[in-house]
Amino acid sequence: MTGSFPKRGLSLRERLYRRLHRTPLYGPFLPQKAPKNFSTLREIALPRLPDYTVANAILSGQLSVASTTAPIDDKIWFTRRPGENWFIAAHGFDWLGDLCSLDHPESIERALLLVDQWIDCHSNYSETVWRSDITGRRIINWLCWAHLLFDHGGPSFSDRFCESVSRQSAHLDRVSTFDCDGASRITALAGQVFGEIALNGDISNRLSVGLSKEFERQVLADGGHASRCPETQLRVLSDLILMRAAFVNNNVPTPEYVNNAIDRMCPIVRFFRHGDGCFGQFNGGGESNATLIEHVLDLAASNGKAPTSAPHLGFERVVAGSMTVLLDTGKPAPASIDPFGCAGTLGFEVCSGKERLIVNCGFRESLDAEWQWASRATAAHSTLTIENTNSCVLHRAGGAESETLNVECDRGEIDGDCWLSASHTGYVQEFGLTHRRRFFVAATGADFRGEDTLIGKDEHQFTLRFHLHPDITTSILQNNRTALLRAKSGTAWYFRASGGVLSVADSVYLGNQTMAKRSKQLIIEGSTSQVSTTVKWALQPK
C-alpha cells in the first residue's frame, strides 16, 4: 500500500499573493536595483549530461528542445507556437548548460545574448514565464553558469543579470510553497535556495522550514517520491543534489534533511532499474537514459542498495539469476502530485539480463494529448482489464481517482525462490470483481509463473495483456496455448497459458526518448464464471 498524502488549502496570505500577482501593483513589490552583494557559484558538477546537438542547433539559429524546434529571432521569448513542453524547456534554460559546455568560440557570446534578450523581454512578472517551477529551474541554470557569463559580459550585463535574479528570487520567496505542487514545487524551492545563497550567502530560516516540511511530505518513508514515477524520482533527486552542491559551493553546512533525503532516494532509483540500466516504465515515466541515471547516482555519492520491496511507494522487485521483475502494487498518486497518474495497478515488467521482455507501453512528455491519454490507460500496462475499462477513474485534464481502489500485497521467499501475491478492488464497484495476481520466480530466474484470478459471481469479458518490447518477436505455436518469444540476441522463451484464448496483437512502445516504436502484445481473453476465474501462465527459457 502506498502512503497517504495530506491535502492542504491555501492560507489567507497565499490567496492574497495569488490575487496580487495578476495586477500591475505586483511589480513594485519586487526589488528595483541590482543587489550590492552577489556571490557567483564556482563551477559545479551538474546532474545532467550536456547535449551538444542542442548547442549546435542554437549556433545555427534554432532552439531545439523538448523534441520541438523554433527559430531564434526577435520573437523567440514571446512565442508559444511550438507548444507547452518547448515553452517550459526554453524558459527553464536547461539548454544554457549545453551551450556553455560546447567548446566553440561563439557559444558563450550566444548564451550572453539570449540571456540578455530574455531579461529585456521578461523583467516583469507574467503568469506563464514566471511560474514558480520554470523560474526555479531558470535561476538554477543561470547561477550555475554565471561565472562564465560574467567573465565574458560587461558590468552592465552583470547588473541587469543580478537585478533579474533578485526579482525572480523575491517572487519565489512569496510563491514557492503553493504555486505548484509535487516535483515542480521542489524545483521552485531549489531555485529559491540558489537565489538566497547567491544574494545572502545562506538560506532563511523560513525557507529551511519549508524545505524540511516539503521533503517530509513528498519523500515517503521508504525513499520513494510520492508521484510513484521513476523518472520523477530521478528529477527530484537531481534537484536535491543541486541544492547540496549550492550549500557546499558557498561553504554553508548542508542541512541534514537534504542529506537524509538524498540517502533515502538513491536506493529507490536503483530499485527501478532493469538489467540494461534504464528504468521500468510506470506512472507517467519512460525508460530514461542509463548513462544519465548512473551519472546522477555517482554525484549523489550514496551507496544504499536497491530494496526488494517498497511498501510505502507500492512496488515489489524480484531479482533471480539474470531476471528482474518489477510489479506495481500501489494506487495512483493524487493529481496534485502526479498529473499523469496511470491506471496501471498490478502492471509488471520483466527483463532478462539486458533484454527487456514484458513491458508497459511507457510515456514521454513530448507525446500529444491523445497519446498521453492512451498511455495512462490500464490497457497500456501488462495487467488485466475487464470490459476494456480502466481499473480506476482517469481524468483527461490530469489525475486519477483511487479512493475506492484498495491494494493488498504479500511476499515470501525461501532459498532464493520468491512468491508474490497482490490484489486490487478497482473493479468491485462497477463489476463486482476483485483482481488477484500471484507470481512465482525461481531462484535461477529460469522459471517465472503467474496466476491471475477474478473473484466474484458476475459474468464479464476480461483481457490479460503482456506488452512485449520492440526487440522481441513472437508467434503462436500450433497448440494455441504457447507463444515463442525471441530476442535480438537469439535467446528464446516459451510463454504458456491456460484458462483463456491466447493470441498476438499489435502494440506500441512509447518509453524510448526519441520515437514511438511498433511492438507486439500477447493477449489472453475469456469470460468470468461463478465464484472465481483463474488464468495461469508461465515464462520459461526455450
mmCIF file of C-alpha atoms in Angstrom, residues 341-479:
data_model
loop_
_atom_site.group_PDB
_atom_site.id
_atom_site.type_symbol
_atom_site.label_atom_id
_atom_site.label_comp_id
_atom_site.label_asym_id
_atom_site.label_seq_id
_atom_site.Cartn_x
_atom_site.Cartn_y
_atom_site.Cartn_z
ATOM 1 C CA GLY A 341 -1.494 9.352 -12.996
ATOM 2 C CA CYS A 342 -1.978 5.961 -14.639
ATOM 3 C CA ALA A 343 -4.487 3.160 -14.079
ATOM 4 C CA GLY A 344 -1.680 0.596 -14.054
ATOM 5 C CA THR A 345 -2.158 -1.189 -10.733
ATOM 6 C CA LEU A 346 -0.667 -4.725 -10.817
ATOM 7 C CA GLY A 347 1.118 -3.930 -14.086
ATOM 8 C CA PHE A 348 4.552 -5.521 -14.303
ATOM 9 C CA GLU A 349 7.753 -5.647 -16.360
ATOM 10 C CA VAL A 350 10.311 -8.412 -16.911
ATOM 11 C CA CYS A 351 13.907 -8.132 -18.061
ATOM 12 C CA SER A 352 16.380 -10.976 -18.686
ATOM 13 C CA GLY A 353 19.935 -9.690 -18.483
ATOM 14 C CA LYS A 354 19.908 -6.525 -20.602
ATOM 15 C CA GLU A 355 16.971 -7.664 -22.719
ATOM 16 C CA ARG A 356 13.507 -6.373 -21.888
ATOM 17 C CA LEU A 357 10.816 -8.968 -22.457
ATOM 18 C CA ILE A 358 7.470 -7.868 -20.989
ATOM 19 C CA VAL A 359 6.961 -4.121 -20.576
ATOM 20 C CA ASN A 360 4.366 -1.406 -20.101
ATOM 21 C CA CYS A 361 3.797 0.886 -23.064
ATOM 22 C CA GLY A 362 5.589 3.782 -21.351
ATOM 23 C CA PHE A 363 5.357 7.531 -21.663
ATOM 24 C CA ARG A 364 7.160 10.620 -22.997
ATOM 25 C CA GLU A 365 6.246 14.227 -22.173
ATOM 26 C CA SER A 366 6.546 15.105 -25.873
ATOM 27 C CA LEU A 367 3.546 12.886 -26.691
ATOM 28 C CA ASP A 368 0.446 14.669 -27.933
ATOM 29 C CA ALA A 369 -2.683 14.745 -25.784
ATOM 30 C CA GLU A 370 -4.294 11.641 -27.300
ATOM 31 C CA TRP A 371 -1.181 9.504 -26.936
ATOM 32 C CA GLN A 372 -0.726 10.733 -23.365
ATOM 33 C CA TRP A 373 -4.302 9.750 -22.618
ATOM 34 C CA ALA A 374 -3.879 6.296 -24.179
ATOM 35 C CA SER A 375 -0.615 5.650 -22.317
ATOM 36 C CA ARG A 376 -2.323 6.217 -18.955
ATOM 37 C CA ALA A 377 -4.992 3.553 -19.524
ATOM 38 C CA THR A 378 -4.968 0.125 -17.878
ATOM 39 C CA ALA A 379 -4.769 -1.412 -21.368
ATOM 40 C CA ALA A 380 -1.358 0.251 -21.863
ATOM 41 C CA HIS A 381 0.026 -1.829 -18.983
ATOM 42 C CA SER A 382 0.851 -5.507 -18.659
ATOM 43 C CA THR A 383 -2.085 -6.367 -16.462
ATOM 44 C CA LEU A 384 -5.785 -7.312 -16.660
ATOM 45 C CA THR A 385 -8.758 -5.265 -17.843
ATOM 46 C CA ILE A 386 -12.465 -6.050 -17.569
ATOM 47 C CA GLU A 387 -14.744 -4.963 -20.410
ATOM 48 C CA ASN A 388 -11.888 -2.724 -21.634
ATOM 49 C CA THR A 389 -12.382 -0.480 -18.572
ATOM 50 C CA ASN A 390 -9.700 1.250 -16.508
ATOM 51 C CA SER A 391 -9.045 -0.055 -13.002
ATOM 52 C CA CYS A 392 -9.577 3.481 -11.646
ATOM 53 C CA VAL A 393 -11.151 6.672 -12.960
ATOM 54 C CA LEU A 394 -8.804 8.820 -15.048
ATOM 55 C CA HIS A 395 -9.447 12.455 -15.891
ATOM 56 C CA ARG A 396 -8.350 13.874 -19.223
ATOM 57 C CA ALA A 397 -7.341 17.125 -17.531
ATOM 58 C CA GLY A 398 -4.990 15.073 -15.354
ATOM 59 C CA GLY A 399 -5.098 12.936 -12.259
ATOM 60 C CA ALA A 400 -6.781 9.734 -11.161
ATOM 61 C CA GLU A 401 -9.492 8.916 -8.641
ATOM 62 C CA SER A 402 -8.486 5.960 -6.498
ATOM 63 C CA GLU A 403 -10.492 6.375 -3.281
ATOM 64 C CA THR A 404 -12.358 3.091 -3.877
ATOM 65 C CA LEU A 405 -9.216 1.263 -5.017
ATOM 66 C CA ASN A 406 -7.651 -0.837 -2.268
ATOM 67 C CA VAL A 407 -4.462 -2.815 -2.876
ATOM 68 C CA GLU A 408 -3.011 -5.592 -0.746
ATOM 69 C CA CYS A 409 0.298 -7.387 -1.208
ATOM 70 C CA ASP A 410 2.160 -10.267 0.457
ATOM 71 C CA ARG A 411 5.637 -11.610 -0.241
ATOM 72 C CA GLY A 412 7.511 -14.740 0.735
ATOM 73 C CA GLU A 413 10.989 -16.068 -0.032
ATOM 74 C CA ILE A 414 12.610 -19.439 0.592
ATOM 75 C CA ASP A 415 16.106 -20.375 -0.632
ATOM 76 C CA GLY A 416 16.009 -17.619 -3.236
ATOM 77 C CA ASP A 417 12.610 -18.617 -4.649
ATOM 78 C CA CYS A 418 10.078 -15.775 -4.396
ATOM 79 C CA TRP A 419 6.283 -15.698 -4.149
ATOM 80 C CA LEU A 420 4.244 -12.522 -4.596
ATOM 81 C CA SER A 421 0.500 -12.215 -4.078
ATOM 82 C CA ALA A 422 -1.327 -8.930 -4.693
ATOM 83 C CA SER A 423 -4.928 -7.895 -5.276
ATOM 84 C CA HIS A 424 -6.908 -4.753 -6.025
ATOM 85 C CA THR A 425 -10.570 -3.756 -5.778
ATOM 86 C CA GLY A 426 -10.671 -1.342 -8.718
ATOM 87 C CA TYR A 427 -13.316 -3.420 -10.498
ATOM 88 C CA VAL A 428 -15.512 -4.198 -7.486
ATOM 89 C CA GLN A 429 -17.782 -1.145 -7.657
ATOM 90 C CA GLU A 430 -18.656 -1.463 -11.355
ATOM 91 C CA PHE A 431 -18.318 -5.209 -11.983
ATOM 92 C CA GLY A 432 -18.306 -6.874 -8.550
ATOM 93 C CA LEU A 433 -14.891 -8.449 -9.242
ATOM 94 C CA THR A 434 -11.563 -8.421 -7.392
ATOM 95 C CA HIS A 435 -8.356 -8.995 -9.353
ATOM 96 C CA ARG A 436 -5.727 -11.116 -7.605
ATOM 97 C CA ARG A 437 -2.304 -11.680 -9.171
ATOM 98 C CA ARG A 438 0.216 -14.259 -7.962
ATOM 99 C CA PHE A 439 3.824 -14.643 -9.099
ATOM 100 C CA PHE A 440 6.403 -17.355 -8.523
ATOM 101 C CA VAL A 441 10.008 -16.641 -9.554
ATOM 102 C CA ALA A 442 12.559 -19.435 -9.139
ATOM 103 C CA ALA A 443 15.936 -18.527 -7.675
ATOM 104 C CA THR A 444 17.612 -19.378 -11.001
ATOM 105 C CA GLY A 445 15.423 -16.925 -12.938
ATOM 106 C CA ALA A 446 14.612 -19.741 -15.379
ATOM 107 C CA ASP A 447 11.052 -20.295 -14.154
ATOM 108 C CA PHE A 448 8.558 -17.436 -13.868
ATOM 109 C CA ARG A 449 4.933 -18.385 -13.322
ATOM 110 C CA GLY A 450 1.853 -16.237 -12.901
ATOM 111 C CA GLU A 451 -1.752 -16.721 -11.910
ATOM 112 C CA ASP A 452 -4.476 -14.123 -12.394
ATOM 113 C CA THR A 453 -7.779 -14.720 -10.624
ATOM 114 C CA LEU A 454 -11.033 -12.772 -10.802
ATOM 115 C CA ILE A 455 -13.129 -13.291 -7.685
ATOM 116 C CA GLY A 456 -16.867 -12.590 -7.961
ATOM 117 C CA LYS A 457 -20.072 -14.066 -9.356
ATOM 118 C CA ASP A 458 -20.905 -11.726 -12.248
ATOM 119 C CA GLU A 459 -20.049 -12.742 -15.816
ATOM 120 C CA HIS A 460 -17.842 -10.292 -17.730
ATOM 121 C CA GLN A 461 -15.256 -10.342 -20.503
ATOM 122 C CA PHE A 462 -11.640 -9.980 -19.401
ATOM 123 C CA THR A 463 -8.372 -9.362 -21.233
ATOM 124 C CA LEU A 464 -4.886 -10.069 -19.912
ATOM 125 C CA ARG A 465 -2.168 -8.120 -21.734
ATOM 126 C CA PHE A 466 1.558 -8.788 -21.873
ATOM 127 C CA HIS A 467 3.142 -5.981 -23.883
ATOM 128 C CA LEU A 468 6.429 -7.005 -25.481
ATOM 129 C CA HIS A 469 9.498 -4.866 -26.061
ATOM 130 C CA PRO A 470 10.005 -3.897 -29.743
ATOM 131 C CA ASP A 471 13.147 -6.080 -29.873
ATOM 132 C CA ILE A 472 11.065 -9.176 -29.104
ATOM 133 C CA THR A 473 9.385 -11.133 -31.907
ATOM 134 C CA THR A 474 6.657 -13.654 -31.126
ATOM 135 C CA SER A 475 4.454 -16.279 -32.747
ATOM 136 C CA ILE A 476 1.723 -18.609 -31.509
ATOM 137 C CA LEU A 477 2.626 -22.290 -31.793
ATOM 138 C CA GLN A 478 0.292 -24.952 -33.190
ATOM 139 C CA ASN A 479 -1.261 -25.913 -29.845
#
